[in-house]
PDB file of C-alpha atoms in Angstrom:
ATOM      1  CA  UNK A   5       0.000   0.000   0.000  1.00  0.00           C
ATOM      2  CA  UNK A   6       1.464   3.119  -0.607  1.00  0.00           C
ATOM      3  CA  UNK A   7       1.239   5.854   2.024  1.00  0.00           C
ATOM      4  CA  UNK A   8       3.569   7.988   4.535  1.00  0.00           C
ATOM      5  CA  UNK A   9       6.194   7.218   6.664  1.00  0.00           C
ATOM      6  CA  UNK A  10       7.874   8.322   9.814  1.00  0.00           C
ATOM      7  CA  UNK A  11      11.207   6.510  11.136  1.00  0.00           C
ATOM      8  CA  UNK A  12      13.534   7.776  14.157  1.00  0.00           C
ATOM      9  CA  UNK A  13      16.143   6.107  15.592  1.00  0.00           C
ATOM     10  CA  UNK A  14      16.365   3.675  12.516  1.00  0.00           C
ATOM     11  CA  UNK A  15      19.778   2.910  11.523  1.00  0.00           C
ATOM     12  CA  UNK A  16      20.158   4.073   7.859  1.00  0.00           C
ATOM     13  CA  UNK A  17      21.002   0.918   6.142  1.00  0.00           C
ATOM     14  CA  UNK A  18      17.790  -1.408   7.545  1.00  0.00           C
ATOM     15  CA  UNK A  19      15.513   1.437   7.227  1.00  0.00           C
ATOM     16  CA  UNK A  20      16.579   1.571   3.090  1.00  0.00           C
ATOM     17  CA  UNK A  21      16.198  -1.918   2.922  1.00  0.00           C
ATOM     18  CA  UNK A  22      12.733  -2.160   4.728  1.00  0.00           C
ATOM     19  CA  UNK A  23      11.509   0.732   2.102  1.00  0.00           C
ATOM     20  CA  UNK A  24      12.753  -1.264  -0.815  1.00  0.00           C
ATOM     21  CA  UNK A  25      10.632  -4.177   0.410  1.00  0.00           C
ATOM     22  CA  UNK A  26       7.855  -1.519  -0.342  1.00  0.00           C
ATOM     23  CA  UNK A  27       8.317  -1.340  -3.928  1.00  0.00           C
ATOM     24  CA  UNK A  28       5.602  -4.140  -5.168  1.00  0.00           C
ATOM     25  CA  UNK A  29       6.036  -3.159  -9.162  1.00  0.00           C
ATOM     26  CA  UNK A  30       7.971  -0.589 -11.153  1.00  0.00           C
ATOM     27  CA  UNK A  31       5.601   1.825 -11.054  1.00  0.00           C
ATOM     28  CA  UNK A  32       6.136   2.359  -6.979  1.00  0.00           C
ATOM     29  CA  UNK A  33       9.028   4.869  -6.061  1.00  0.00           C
ATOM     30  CA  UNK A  34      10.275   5.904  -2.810  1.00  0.00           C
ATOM     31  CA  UNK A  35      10.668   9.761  -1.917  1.00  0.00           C
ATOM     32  CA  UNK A  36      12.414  11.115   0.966  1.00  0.00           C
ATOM     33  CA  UNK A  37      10.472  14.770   2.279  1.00  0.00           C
ATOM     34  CA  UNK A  38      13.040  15.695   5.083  1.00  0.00           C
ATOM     35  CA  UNK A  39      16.033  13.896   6.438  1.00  0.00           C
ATOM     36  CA  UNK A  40      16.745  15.036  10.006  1.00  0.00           C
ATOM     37  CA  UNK A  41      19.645  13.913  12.588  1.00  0.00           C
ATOM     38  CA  UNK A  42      17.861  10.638  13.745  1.00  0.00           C
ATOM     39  CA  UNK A  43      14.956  10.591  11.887  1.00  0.00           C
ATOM     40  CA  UNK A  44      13.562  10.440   8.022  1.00  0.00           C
ATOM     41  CA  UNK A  45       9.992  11.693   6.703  1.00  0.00           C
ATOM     42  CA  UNK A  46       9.325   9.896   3.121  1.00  0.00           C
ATOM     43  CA  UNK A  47       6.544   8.015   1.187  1.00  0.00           C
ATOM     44  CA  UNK A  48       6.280   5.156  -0.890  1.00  0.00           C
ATOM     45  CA  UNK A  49       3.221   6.261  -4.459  1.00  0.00           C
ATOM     46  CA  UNK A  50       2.681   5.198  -7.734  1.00  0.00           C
ATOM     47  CA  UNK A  51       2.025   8.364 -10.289  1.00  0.00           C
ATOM     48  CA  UNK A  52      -0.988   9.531  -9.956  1.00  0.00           C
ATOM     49  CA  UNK A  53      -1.409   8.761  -5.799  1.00  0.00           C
ATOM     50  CA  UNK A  54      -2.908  11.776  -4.014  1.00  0.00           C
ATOM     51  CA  UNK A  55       0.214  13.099  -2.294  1.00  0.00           C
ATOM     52  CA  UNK A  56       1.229  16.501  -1.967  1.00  0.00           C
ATOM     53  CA  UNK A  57       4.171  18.519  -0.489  1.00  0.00           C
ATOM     54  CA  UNK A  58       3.477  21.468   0.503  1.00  0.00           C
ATOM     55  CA  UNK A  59       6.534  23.869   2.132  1.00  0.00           C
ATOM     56  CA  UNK A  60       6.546  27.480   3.464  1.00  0.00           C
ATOM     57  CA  UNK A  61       9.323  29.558   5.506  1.00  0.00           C
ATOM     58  CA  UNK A  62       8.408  27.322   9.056  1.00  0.00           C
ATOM     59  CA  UNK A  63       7.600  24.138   7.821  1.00  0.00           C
ATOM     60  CA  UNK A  64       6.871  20.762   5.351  1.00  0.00           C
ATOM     61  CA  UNK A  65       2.953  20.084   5.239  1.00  0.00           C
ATOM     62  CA  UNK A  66       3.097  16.308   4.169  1.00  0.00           C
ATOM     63  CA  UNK A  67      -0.794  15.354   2.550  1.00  0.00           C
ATOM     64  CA  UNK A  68      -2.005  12.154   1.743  1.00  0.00           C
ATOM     65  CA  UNK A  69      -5.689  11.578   0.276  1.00  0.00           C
ATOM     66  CA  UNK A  70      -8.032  13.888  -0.722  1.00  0.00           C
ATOM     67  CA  UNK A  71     -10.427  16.690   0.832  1.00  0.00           C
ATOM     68  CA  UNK A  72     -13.698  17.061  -1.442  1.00  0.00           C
ATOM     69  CA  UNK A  73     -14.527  20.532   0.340  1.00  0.00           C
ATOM     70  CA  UNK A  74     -11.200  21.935  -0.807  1.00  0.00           C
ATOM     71  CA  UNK A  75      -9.373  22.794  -4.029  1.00  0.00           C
ATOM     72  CA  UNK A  76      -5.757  22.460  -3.747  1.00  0.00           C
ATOM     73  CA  UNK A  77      -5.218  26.030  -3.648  1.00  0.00           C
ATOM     74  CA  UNK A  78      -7.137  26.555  -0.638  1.00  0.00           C
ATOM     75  CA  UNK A  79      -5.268  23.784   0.662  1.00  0.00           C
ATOM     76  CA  UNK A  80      -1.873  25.032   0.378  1.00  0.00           C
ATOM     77  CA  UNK A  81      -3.732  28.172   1.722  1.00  0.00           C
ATOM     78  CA  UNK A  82      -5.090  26.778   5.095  1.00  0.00           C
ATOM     79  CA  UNK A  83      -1.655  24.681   5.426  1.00  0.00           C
ATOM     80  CA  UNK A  84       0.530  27.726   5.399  1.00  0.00           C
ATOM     81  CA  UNK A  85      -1.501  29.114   8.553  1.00  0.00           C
ATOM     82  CA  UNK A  86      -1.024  25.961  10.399  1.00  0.00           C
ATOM     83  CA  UNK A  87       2.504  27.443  12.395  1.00  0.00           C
ATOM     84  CA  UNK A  88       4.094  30.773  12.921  1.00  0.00           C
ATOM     85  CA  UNK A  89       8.372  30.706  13.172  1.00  0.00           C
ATOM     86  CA  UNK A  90       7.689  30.320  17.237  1.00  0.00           C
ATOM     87  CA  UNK A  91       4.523  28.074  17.454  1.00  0.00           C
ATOM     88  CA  UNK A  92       1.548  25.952  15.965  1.00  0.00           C
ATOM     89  CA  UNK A  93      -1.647  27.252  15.783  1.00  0.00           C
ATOM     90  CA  UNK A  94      -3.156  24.276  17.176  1.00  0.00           C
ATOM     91  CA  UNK A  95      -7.062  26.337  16.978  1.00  0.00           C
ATOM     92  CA  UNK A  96      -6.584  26.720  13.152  1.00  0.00           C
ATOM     93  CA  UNK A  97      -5.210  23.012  12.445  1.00  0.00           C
ATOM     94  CA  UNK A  98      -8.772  21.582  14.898  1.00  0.00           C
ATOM     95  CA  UNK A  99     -10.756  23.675  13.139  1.00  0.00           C
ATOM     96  CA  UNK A 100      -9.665  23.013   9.398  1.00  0.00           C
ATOM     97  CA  UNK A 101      -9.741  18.959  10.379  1.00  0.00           C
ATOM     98  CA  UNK A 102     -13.368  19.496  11.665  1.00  0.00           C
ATOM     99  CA  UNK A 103     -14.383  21.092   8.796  1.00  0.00           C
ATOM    100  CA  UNK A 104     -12.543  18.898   5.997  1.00  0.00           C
ATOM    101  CA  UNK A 105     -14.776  16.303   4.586  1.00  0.00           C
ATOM    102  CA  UNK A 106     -12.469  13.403   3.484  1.00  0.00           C
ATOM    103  CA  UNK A 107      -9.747  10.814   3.571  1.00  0.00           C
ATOM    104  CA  UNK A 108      -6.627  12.404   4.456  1.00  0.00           C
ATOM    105  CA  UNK A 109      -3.182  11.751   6.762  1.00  0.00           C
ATOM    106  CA  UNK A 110      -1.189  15.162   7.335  1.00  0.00           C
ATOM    107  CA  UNK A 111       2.233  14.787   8.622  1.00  0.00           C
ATOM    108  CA  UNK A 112       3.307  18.486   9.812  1.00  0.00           C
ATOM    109  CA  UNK A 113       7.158  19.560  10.347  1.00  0.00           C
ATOM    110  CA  UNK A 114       7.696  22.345  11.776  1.00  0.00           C
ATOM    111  CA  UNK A 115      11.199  23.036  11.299  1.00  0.00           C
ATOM    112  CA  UNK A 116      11.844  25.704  14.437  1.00  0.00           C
ATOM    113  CA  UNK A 117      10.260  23.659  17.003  1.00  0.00           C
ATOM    114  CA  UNK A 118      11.855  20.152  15.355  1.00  0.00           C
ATOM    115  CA  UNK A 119       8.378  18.732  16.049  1.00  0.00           C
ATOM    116  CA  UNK A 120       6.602  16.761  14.243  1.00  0.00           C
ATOM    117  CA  UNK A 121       2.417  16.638  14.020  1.00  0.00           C
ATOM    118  CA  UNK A 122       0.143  13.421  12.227  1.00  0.00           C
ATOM    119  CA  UNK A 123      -3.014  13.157  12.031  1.00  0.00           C
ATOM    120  CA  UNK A 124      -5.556  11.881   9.887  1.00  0.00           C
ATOM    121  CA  UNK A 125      -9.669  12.630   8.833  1.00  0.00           C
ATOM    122  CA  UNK A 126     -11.571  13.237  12.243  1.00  0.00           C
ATOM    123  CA  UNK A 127     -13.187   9.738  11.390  1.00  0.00           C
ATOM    124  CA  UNK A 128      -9.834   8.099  10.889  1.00  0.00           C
ATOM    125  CA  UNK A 129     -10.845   6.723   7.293  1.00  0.00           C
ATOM    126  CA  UNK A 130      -6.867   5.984   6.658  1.00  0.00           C
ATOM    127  CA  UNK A 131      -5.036   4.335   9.303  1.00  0.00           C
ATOM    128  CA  UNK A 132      -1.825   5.094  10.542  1.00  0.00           C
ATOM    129  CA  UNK A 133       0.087   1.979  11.963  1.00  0.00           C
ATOM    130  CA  UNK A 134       3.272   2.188  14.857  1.00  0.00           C
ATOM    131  CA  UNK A 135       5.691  -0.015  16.098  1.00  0.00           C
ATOM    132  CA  UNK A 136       8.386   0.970  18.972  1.00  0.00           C
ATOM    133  CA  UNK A 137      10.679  -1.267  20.173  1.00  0.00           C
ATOM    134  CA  UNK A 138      12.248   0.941  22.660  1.00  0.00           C
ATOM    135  CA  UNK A 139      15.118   2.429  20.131  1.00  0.00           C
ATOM    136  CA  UNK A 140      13.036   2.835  16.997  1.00  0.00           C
ATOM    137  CA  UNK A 141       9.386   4.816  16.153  1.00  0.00           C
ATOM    138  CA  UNK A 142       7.922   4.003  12.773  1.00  0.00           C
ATOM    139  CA  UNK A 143       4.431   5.357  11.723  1.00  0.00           C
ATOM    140  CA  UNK A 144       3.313   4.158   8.539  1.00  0.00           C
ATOM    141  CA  UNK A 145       0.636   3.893   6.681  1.00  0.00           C
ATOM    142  CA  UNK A 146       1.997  -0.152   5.621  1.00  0.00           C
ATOM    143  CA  UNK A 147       1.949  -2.793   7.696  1.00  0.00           C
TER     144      UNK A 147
END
């Protein structure tokens, strides 16, 4: 399935091999978004898969699915007012979930902080999956 993915703590080498393992034809590809100190933001897609990247002066907005209330404009839009250079604006991100009708996970970096947000749809419509072994976080949209 292809989808997002969050690893930290991974070492490099097993984490490239586990994405290969991802690849079920040709036509899937493996992109890295951000590559911090300890951990890696990518996705596995086909052409075509509804993912977008979506980057402003504070942050990488990482979108996955599809909102049928909003064009992709007004995404990029709303997105951009999600975090200031000090902060999130947690009231602005709730209240753009709550009103999105759709299928969607959003993995949010903001760069100052070195935080990371995901979420999905407020009815959870595409799971995320974790594992944590004490050392390692992955959060994945593959099992």
């Amino acid at each position: 399935m292809p989808g997002l993915i969050f690893s930290a703590g991974h070492e490099d080498e097993k984490y490239s091999h586990a994405v290969e393992q991802l690849q079920f034809d040709n036509d899937y590809s493996f992109r890295t978004y951000h590559k911090g100190i300890q951990h890696t933001i990518g996705a596995n897609s086909y052409p075509g898969y509804p993912l977008f990247e979506f980057r402003s002066a504070h942050g990488i907005v990482l979108f996955e699915g599809c909102v049928y209330s909003h064009s992709m404009d007004s995404l990029e839009e709303s997105f951009n007012g999600f975090f200031t250079a000090e902060s999130w604006c947690t009231d602005k991100i709730q209240n753009w979930v709550n009103q999105a009708d759709g299928e969607f996970v959003l993995m949010i970096l903001h760069q100052g902080l070195q935080e990371l947000l995901i979420l999905n749809d407020r009815w959870g419509r595409l799971p995320v999956y974790w594992f944590h072994d004490g050392k390692q976080l992955v959060l994945s949209r593959e099992i």
